[in-house]
Short mmCIF file of C-alpha atoms and ligand atoms in Angstrom, two decimals:
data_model
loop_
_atom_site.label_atom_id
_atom_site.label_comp_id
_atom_site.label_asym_id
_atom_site.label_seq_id
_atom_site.Cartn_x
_atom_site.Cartn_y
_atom_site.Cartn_z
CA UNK C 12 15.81 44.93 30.31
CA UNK C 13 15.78 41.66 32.06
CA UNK C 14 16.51 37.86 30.08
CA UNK C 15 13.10 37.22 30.44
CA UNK C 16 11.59 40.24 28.85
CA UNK C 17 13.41 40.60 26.01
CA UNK C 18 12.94 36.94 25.08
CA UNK C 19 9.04 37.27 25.90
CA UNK C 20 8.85 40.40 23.37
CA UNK C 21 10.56 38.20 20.18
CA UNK C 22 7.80 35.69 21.54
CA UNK C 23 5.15 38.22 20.89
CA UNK C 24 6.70 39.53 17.59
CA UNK C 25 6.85 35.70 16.63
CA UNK C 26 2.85 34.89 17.90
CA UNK C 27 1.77 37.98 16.56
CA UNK C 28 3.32 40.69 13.69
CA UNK C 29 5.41 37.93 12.05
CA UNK C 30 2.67 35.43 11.56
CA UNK C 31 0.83 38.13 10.03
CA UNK C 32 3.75 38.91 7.59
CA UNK C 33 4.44 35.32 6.28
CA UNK C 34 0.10 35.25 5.93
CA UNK C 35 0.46 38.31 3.93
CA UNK C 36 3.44 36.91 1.68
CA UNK C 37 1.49 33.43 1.45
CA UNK C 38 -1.83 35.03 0.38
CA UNK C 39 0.57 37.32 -2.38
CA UNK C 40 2.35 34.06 -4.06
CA UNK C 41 -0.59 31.95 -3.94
CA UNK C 42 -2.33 34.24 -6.17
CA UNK C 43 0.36 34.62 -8.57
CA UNK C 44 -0.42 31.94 -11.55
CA UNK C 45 2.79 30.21 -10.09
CA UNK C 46 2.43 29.65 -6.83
CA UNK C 47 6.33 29.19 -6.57
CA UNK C 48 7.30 32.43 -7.57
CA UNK C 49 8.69 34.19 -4.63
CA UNK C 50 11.10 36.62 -5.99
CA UNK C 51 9.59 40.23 -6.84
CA UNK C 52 6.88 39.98 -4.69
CA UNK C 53 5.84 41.59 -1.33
CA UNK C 54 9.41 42.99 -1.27
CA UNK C 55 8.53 45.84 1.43
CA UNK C 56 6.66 42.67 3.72
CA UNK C 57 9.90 40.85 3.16
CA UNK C 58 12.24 43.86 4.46
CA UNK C 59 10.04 44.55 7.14
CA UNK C 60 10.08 40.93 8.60
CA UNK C 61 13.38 40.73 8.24
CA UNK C 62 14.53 44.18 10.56
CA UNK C 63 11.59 43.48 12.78
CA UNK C 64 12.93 40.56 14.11
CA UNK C 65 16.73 41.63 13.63
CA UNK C 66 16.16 44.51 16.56
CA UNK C 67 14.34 41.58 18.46
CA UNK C 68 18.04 39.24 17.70
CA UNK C 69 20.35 42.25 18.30
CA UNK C 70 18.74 42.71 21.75
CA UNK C 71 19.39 38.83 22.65
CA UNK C 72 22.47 38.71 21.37
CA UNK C 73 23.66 41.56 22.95
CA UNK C 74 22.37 40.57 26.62
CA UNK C 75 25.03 37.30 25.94
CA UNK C 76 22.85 35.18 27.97
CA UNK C 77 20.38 33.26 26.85
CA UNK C 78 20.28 30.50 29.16
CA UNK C 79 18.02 31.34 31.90
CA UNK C 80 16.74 27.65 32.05
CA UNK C 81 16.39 24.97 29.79
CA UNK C 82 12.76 26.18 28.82
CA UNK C 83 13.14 29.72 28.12
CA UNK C 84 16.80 28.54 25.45
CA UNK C 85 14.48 26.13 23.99
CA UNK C 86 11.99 28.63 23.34
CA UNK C 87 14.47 31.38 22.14
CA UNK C 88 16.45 28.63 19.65
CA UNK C 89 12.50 27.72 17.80
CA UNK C 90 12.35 31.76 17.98
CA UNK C 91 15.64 32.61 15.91
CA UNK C 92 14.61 29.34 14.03
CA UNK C 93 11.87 29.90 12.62
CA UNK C 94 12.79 33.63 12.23
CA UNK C 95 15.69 31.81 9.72
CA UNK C 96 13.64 29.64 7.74
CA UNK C 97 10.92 32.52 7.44
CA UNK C 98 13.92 34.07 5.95
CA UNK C 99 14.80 31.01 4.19
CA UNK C 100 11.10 30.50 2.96
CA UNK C 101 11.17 34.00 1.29
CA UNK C 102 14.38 33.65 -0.13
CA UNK C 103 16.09 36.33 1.47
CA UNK C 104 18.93 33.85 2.17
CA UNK C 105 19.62 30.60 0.05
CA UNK C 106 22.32 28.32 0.74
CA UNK C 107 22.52 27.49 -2.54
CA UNK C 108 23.72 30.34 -3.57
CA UNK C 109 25.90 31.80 -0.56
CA UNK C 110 28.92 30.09 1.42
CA UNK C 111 27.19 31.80 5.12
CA UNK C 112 24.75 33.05 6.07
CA UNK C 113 24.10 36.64 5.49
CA UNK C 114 22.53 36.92 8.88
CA UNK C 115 25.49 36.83 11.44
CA UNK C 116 23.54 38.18 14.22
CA UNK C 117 20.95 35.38 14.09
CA UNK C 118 23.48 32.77 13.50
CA UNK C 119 25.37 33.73 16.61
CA UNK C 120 22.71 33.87 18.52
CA UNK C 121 21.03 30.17 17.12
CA UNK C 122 25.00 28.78 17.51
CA UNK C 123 25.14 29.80 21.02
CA UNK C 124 21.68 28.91 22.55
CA UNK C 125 21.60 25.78 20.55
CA UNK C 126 25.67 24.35 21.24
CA UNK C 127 24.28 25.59 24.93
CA UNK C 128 21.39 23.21 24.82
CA UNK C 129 22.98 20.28 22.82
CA UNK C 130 21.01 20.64 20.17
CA UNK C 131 21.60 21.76 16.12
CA UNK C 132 21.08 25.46 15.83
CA UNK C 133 17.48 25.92 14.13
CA UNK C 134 14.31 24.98 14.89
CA UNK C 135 13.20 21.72 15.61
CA UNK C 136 9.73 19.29 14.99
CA UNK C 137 9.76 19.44 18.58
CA UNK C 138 9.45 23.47 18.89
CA UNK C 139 6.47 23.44 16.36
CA UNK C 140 5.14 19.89 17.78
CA UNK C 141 5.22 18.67 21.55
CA UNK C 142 6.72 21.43 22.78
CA UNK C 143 4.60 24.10 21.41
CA UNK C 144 3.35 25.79 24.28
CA UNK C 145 -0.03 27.10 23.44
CA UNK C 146 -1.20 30.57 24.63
CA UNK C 147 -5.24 30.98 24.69
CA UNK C 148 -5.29 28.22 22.78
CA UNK C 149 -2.83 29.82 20.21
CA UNK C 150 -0.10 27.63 19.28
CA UNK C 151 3.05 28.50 17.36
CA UNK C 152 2.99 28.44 13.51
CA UNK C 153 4.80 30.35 10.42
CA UNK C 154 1.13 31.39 9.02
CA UNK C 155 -2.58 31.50 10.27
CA UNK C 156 -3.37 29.42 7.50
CA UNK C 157 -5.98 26.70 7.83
CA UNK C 158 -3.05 23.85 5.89
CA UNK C 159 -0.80 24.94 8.57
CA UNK C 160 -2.39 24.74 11.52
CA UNK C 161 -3.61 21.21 10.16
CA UNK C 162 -0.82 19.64 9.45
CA UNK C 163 0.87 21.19 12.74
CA UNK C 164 -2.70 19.57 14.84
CA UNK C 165 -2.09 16.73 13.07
CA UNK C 166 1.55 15.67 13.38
CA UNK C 167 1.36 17.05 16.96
CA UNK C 168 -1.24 13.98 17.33
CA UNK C 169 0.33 11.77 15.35
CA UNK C 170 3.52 12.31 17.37
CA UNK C 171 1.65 12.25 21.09
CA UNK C 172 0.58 9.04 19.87
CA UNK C 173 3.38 7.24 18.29
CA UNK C 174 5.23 8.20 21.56
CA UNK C 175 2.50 6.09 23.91
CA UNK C 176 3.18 3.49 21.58
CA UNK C 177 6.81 3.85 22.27
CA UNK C 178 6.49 4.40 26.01
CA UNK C 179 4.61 1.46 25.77
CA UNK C 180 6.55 -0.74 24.74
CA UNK C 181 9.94 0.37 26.73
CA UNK C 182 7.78 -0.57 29.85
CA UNK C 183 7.61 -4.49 28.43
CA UNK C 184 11.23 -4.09 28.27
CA UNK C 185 11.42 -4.34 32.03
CA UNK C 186 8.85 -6.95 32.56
CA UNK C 187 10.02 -9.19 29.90
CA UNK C 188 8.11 -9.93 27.33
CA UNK C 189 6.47 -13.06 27.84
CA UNK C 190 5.26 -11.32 31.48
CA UNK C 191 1.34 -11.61 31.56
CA UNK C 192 1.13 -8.04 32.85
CA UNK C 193 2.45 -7.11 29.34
CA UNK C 194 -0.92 -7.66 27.62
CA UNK C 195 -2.16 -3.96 29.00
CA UNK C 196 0.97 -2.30 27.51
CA UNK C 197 0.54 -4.49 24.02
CA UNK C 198 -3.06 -2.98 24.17
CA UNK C 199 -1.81 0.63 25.36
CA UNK C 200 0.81 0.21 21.88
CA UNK C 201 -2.04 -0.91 19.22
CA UNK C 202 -4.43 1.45 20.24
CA UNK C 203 -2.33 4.35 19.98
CA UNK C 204 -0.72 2.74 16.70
CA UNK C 205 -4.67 2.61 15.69
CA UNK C 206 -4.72 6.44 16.60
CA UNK C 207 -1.85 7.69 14.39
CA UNK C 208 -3.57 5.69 11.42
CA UNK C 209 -6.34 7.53 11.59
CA UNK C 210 -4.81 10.95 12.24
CA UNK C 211 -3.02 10.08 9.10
CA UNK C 212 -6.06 9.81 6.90
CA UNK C 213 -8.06 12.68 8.68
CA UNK C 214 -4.47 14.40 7.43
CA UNK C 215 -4.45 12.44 4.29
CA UNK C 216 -8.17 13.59 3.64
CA UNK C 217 -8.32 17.22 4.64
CA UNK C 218 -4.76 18.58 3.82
CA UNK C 219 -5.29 21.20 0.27
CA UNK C 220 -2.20 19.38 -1.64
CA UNK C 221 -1.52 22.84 -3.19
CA UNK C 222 -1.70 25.11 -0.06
CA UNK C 223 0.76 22.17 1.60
CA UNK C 224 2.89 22.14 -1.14
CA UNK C 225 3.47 25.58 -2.02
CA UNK C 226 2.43 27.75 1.33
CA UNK C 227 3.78 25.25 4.36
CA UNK C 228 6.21 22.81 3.32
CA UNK C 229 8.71 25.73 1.88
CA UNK C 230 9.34 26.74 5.54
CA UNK C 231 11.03 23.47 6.29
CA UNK C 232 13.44 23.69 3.82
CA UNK C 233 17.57 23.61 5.01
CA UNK C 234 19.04 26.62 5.98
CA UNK C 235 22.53 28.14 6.97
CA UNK C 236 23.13 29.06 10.07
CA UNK C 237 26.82 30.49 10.18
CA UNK C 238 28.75 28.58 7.55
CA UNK C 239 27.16 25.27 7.94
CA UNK C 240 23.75 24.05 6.23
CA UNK C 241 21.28 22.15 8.87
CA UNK C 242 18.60 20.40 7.06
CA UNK C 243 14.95 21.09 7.93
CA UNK C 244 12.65 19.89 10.52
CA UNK C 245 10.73 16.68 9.88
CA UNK C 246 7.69 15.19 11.93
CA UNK C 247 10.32 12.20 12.66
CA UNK C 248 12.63 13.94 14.72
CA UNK C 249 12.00 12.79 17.96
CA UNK C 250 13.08 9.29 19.35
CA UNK C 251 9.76 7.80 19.99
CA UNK C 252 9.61 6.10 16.18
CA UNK C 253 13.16 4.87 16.35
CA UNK C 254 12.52 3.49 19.67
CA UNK C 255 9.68 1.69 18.15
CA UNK C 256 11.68 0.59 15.15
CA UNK C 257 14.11 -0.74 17.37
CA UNK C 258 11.80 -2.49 20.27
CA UNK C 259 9.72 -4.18 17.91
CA UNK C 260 13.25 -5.26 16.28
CA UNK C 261 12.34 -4.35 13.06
CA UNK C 262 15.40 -1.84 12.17
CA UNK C 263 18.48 -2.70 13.96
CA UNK C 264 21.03 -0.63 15.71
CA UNK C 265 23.92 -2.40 14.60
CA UNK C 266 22.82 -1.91 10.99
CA UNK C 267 25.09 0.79 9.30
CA UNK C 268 22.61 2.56 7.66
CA UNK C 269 19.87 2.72 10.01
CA UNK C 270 22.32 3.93 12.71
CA UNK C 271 23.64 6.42 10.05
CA UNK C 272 20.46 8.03 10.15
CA UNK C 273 20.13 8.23 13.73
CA UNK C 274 23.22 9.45 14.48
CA UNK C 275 22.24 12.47 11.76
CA UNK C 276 18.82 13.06 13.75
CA UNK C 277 20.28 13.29 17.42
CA UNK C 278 20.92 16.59 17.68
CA UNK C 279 17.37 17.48 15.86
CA UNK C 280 15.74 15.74 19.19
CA UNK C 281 15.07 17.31 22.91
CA UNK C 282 17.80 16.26 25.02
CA UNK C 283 15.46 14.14 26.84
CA UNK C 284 14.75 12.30 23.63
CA UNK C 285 18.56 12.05 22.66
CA UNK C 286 18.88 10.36 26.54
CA UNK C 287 15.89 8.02 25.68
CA UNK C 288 17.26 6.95 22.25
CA UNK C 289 21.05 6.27 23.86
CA UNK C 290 19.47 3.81 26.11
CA UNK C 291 17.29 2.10 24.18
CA UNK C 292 20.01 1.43 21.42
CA UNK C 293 21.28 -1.01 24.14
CA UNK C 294 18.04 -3.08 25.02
CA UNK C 295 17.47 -6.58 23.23
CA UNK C 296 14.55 -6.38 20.68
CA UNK C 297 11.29 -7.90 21.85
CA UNK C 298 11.43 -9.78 18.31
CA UNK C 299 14.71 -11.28 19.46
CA UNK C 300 13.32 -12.10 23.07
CA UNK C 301 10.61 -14.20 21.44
CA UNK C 302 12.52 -15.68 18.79
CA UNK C 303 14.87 -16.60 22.18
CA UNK C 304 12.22 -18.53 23.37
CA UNK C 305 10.42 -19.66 20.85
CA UNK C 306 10.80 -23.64 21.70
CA UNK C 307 7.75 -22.42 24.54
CA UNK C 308 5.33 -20.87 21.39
CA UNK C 309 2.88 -23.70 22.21
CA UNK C 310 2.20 -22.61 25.57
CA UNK C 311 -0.74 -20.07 26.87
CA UNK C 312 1.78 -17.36 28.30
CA UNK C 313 4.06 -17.16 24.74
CA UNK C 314 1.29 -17.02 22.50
CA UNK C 315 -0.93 -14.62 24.00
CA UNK C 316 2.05 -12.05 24.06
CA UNK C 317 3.42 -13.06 20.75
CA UNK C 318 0.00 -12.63 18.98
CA UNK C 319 0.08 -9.33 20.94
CA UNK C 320 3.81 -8.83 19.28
CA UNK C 321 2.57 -9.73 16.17
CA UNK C 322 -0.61 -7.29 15.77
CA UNK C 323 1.71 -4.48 17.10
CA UNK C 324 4.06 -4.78 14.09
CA UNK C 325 1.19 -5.18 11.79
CA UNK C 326 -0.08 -1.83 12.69
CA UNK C 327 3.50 -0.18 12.90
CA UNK C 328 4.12 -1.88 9.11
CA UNK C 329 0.58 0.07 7.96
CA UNK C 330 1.68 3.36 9.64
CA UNK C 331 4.74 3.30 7.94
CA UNK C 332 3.10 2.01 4.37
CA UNK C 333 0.42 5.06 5.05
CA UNK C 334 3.16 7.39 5.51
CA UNK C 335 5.33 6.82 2.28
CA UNK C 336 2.27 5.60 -0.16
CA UNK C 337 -0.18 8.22 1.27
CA UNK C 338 1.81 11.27 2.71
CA UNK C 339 4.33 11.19 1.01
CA UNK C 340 2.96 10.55 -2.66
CA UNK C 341 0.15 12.76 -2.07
CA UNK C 342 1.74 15.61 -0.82
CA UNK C 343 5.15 16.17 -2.24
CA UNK C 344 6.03 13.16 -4.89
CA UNK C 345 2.92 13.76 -6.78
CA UNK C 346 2.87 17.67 -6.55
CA UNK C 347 6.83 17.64 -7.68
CA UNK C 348 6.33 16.06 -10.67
CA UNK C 349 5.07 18.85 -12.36
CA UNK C 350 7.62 21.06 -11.69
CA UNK C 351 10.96 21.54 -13.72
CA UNK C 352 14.31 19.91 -12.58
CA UNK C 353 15.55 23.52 -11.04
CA UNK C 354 12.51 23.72 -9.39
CA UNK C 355 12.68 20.47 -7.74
CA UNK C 356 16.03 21.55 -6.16
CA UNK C 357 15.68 22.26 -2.46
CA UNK C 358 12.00 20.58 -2.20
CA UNK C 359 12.92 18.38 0.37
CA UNK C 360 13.36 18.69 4.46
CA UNK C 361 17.09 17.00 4.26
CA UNK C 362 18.59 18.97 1.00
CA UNK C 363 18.92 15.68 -1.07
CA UNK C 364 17.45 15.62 -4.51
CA UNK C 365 13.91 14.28 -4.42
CA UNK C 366 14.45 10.65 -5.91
CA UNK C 367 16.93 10.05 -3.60
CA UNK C 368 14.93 11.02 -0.51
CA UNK C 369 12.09 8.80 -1.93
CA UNK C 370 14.96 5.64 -2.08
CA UNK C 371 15.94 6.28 0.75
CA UNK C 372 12.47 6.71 2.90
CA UNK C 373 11.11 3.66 1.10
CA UNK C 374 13.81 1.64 2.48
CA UNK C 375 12.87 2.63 6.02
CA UNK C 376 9.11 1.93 4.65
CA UNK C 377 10.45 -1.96 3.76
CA UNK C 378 12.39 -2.51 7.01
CA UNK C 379 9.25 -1.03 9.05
CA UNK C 380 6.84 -3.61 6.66
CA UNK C 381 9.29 -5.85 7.34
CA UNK C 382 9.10 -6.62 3.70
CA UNK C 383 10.49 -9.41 1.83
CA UNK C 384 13.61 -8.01 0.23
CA UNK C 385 17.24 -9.11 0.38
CA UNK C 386 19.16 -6.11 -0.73
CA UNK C 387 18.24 -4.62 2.76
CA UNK C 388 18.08 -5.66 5.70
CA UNK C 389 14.81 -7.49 6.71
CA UNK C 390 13.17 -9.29 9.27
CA UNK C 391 10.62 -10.67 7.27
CA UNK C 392 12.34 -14.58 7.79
CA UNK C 393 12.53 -14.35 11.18
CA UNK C 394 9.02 -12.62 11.28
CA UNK C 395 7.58 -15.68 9.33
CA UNK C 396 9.38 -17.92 11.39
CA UNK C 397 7.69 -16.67 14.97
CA UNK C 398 4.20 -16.36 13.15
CA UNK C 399 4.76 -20.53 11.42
CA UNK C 400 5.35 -21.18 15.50
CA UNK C 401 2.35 -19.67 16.57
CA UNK C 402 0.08 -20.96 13.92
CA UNK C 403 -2.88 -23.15 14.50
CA UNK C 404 -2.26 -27.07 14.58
C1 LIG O 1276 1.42 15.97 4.87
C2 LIG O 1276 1.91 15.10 5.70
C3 LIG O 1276 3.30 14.59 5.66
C4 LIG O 1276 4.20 14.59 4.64
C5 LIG O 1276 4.03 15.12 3.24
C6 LIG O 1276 5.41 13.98 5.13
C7 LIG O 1276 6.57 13.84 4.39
C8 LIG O 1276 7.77 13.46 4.91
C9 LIG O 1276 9.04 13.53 4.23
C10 LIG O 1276 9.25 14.01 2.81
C11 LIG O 1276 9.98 13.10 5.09
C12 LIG O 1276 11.47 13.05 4.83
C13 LIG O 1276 12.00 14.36 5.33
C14 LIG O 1276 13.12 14.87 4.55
O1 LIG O 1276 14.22 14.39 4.80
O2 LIG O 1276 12.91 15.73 3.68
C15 LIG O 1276 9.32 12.72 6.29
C16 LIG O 1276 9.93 12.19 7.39
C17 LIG O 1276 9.24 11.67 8.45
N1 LIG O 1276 7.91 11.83 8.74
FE1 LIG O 1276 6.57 12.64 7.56
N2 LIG O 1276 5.22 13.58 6.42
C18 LIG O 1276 3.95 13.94 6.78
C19 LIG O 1276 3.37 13.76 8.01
C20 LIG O 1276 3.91 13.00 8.99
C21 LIG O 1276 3.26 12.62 10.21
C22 LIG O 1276 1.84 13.05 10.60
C23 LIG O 1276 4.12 11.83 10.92
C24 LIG O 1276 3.95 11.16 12.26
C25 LIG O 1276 2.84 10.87 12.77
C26 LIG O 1276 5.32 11.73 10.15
C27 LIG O 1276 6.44 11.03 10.51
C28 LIG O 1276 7.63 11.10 9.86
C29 LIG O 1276 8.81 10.42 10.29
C30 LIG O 1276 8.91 9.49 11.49
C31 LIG O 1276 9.83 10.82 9.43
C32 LIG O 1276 11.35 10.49 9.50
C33 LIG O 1276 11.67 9.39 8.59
C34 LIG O 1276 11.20 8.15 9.22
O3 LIG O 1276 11.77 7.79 10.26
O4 LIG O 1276 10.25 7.56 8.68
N3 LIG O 1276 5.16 12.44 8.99
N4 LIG O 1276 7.98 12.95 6.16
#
């Protein structure tokens, strides 16, 4: 059997029998009065996913060569991936209580194609999100559920359009940003910034809080793959919202803890996006540029861009206010705080416990709002001070 075809049959299995499975085991726990018990039920659905797609990883693993272009690895790494975290999902492997993974074959094969692609062995926002190739118009998911395929739509959107934004702005870079040819890129930025916002609510609006919780989001939970645990995917790995954070100047690369965090998502991003991220860690932030020249605000050319500048980070600060306050609350926060303290163990993408996800994502909420608050670092000052230059006299 060629490379190709065996990797095109897991495809299949994946698109087709294995969608059907999780369904099945969705439809059994969410009729169960608790919607998180998993153990004891669908057991022969469970076995049957499980040495479907084994013969599927046997077959790869055995043909040693995975690599026939960067595409077809990609797509065989968010195979075995979500295979795992299916696995994961149904607890038929639990990091919590194991030291590796009891499936070798699928490790190996996850270890391989993803140390061959540069990129953490499991399956990535990116496999599920931009690089989701659609067949008939049937994209990849875990389940055919309607919350799925939402919130897949919708962060696929969300994502397109926070990476415009991004593009965007990486163009001013080169023009400098008090060029006059800057204004269509400032324009190009807000309007998809105005996009994700209301992707967001359509998301915010039409997502079931209780299929989300308890049918989608337990697919994105960490896994191990070989000894080591890789955290789950999260809409925010790919480099388009750090290169936002960091253009816009708002979050700073020389900042411990902000560069902490994107040193821990590299390897959860596309090459391409790793490449992207690298460089712009080394441009000077357009806040920075301004503030450079901000003896010139009272002339035409600086405050037209500036303004620009300005309305840009408002919109960014409202995304990221819209993530934590809406999304976030709404979806897991609120939802978790029924549930008992053992429950609440292993609710989140990254493995920490839930408070201290919610610290640490409303810190990256503050520096995006560039909110006033000095245990963090904030460039609300400098922010006032380049909005007190441009205001009316
Ligand atoms: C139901 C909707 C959503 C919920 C409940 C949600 C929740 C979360 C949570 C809990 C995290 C932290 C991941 C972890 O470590 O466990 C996260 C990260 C992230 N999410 Fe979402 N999210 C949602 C939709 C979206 C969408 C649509 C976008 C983009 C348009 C997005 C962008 C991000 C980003 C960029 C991060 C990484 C942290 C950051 O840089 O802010 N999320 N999300």
């Amino acid at each position: 059997m060629q490379v190709s075809t065996r990797a095109e049959a897991f495809d299949r299995w994946i698109r087709g029998p294995f969608v059907e499975l999780n369904t099945e085991l969705e439809e059994q726990y969410f009729r169960q009065a608790d919607h998180a018990q998993v153990e004891g039920i669908g057991d022969s659905l469970k076995a049957t996913l499980r040495d479907e797609g084994h013969v599927h990883i046997v077959g790869l693993l055995k043909e040693g060569n995975t690599g026939d272009g960067f595409r077809s690895a990609f797509n065989v790494l968010g195979n075995v991936g979500l295979y795992l975290a299916a696995l994961r999902r149904h607890e038929l492997t639990n990091p919590a209580r194991e030291e590796r993974s009891p499936f070798p074959e699928a490790s190996s094969l996850a270890l391989h194609v993803g140390a061959s692609l540069g990129m953490a062995p499991r399956f990535a926002t990116s496999h599920l999100a931009t690089h989701n190739q659609a067949i008939d118009g049937v994209r990849k998911s875990f389940t055919s559920l309607r919350d799925e395929l939402l919130f897949i739509d919708e962060n696929t959107r969300g994502i397109l359009a926070l990476q415009t934004a991004a593009d965007a702005l990486t163009r001013i870079v080169h023009l400098g940003v008090t060029n006059p040819a800057a204004d269509v890129l400032f324009a190009t930025a807000k309007r998809a910034l105005e996009d994700v916002l209301q992707f967001n609510q359509r998301l915010f609006e039409q997502l079931d809080v209780q299929r989300f919780f308890y049918c989608v989001r337990p697919y994105y939970k960490p896994y191990r793959v070989g000894r080591l645990e890789y955290r789950g995917a999260n809409a925010g790995d790919f480099s388009g919202i750090n290169e936002l954070d960091l253009l816009l100047g708002l979050c700073r690369a020389n900042d411990p803890y902000y560069t902490n965090l994107l040193v821990d998502k590299m390897s959860f991003m596309l090459p391409a996006d790793q490449a992207r991220l690298r460089e712009c860690m080394t441009f000077t932030s357009l806040l920075d540029e301004l503030l450079g020249s901000l003896e010139h605000a009272g002339s035409g050319w600086f405050r037209a861009n500036a303004l620009a500048f300005l309305e840009v980070c408002d919109l960014f600060g409202q995304y990221a206010a819209q993530h934590h306050d809406g999304l976030v609350k709404r979806f897991i926060e609120d939802p978790a705080a029924g549930l008992s303290k053992s429950a609440q163990q292993g609710l989140t993408a990254s493995g920490p416990p839930l408070p201290v996800l919610l610290r640490s994502l409303e810190v990256l909420r503050d520096m995006r709002m560039a909110a006033p608050r000095a245990d963090m670092p904030s460039r609300h000052e400098d922010l006032q001070r380049l909005r007190f230059a441009l205001r009316p006299v």
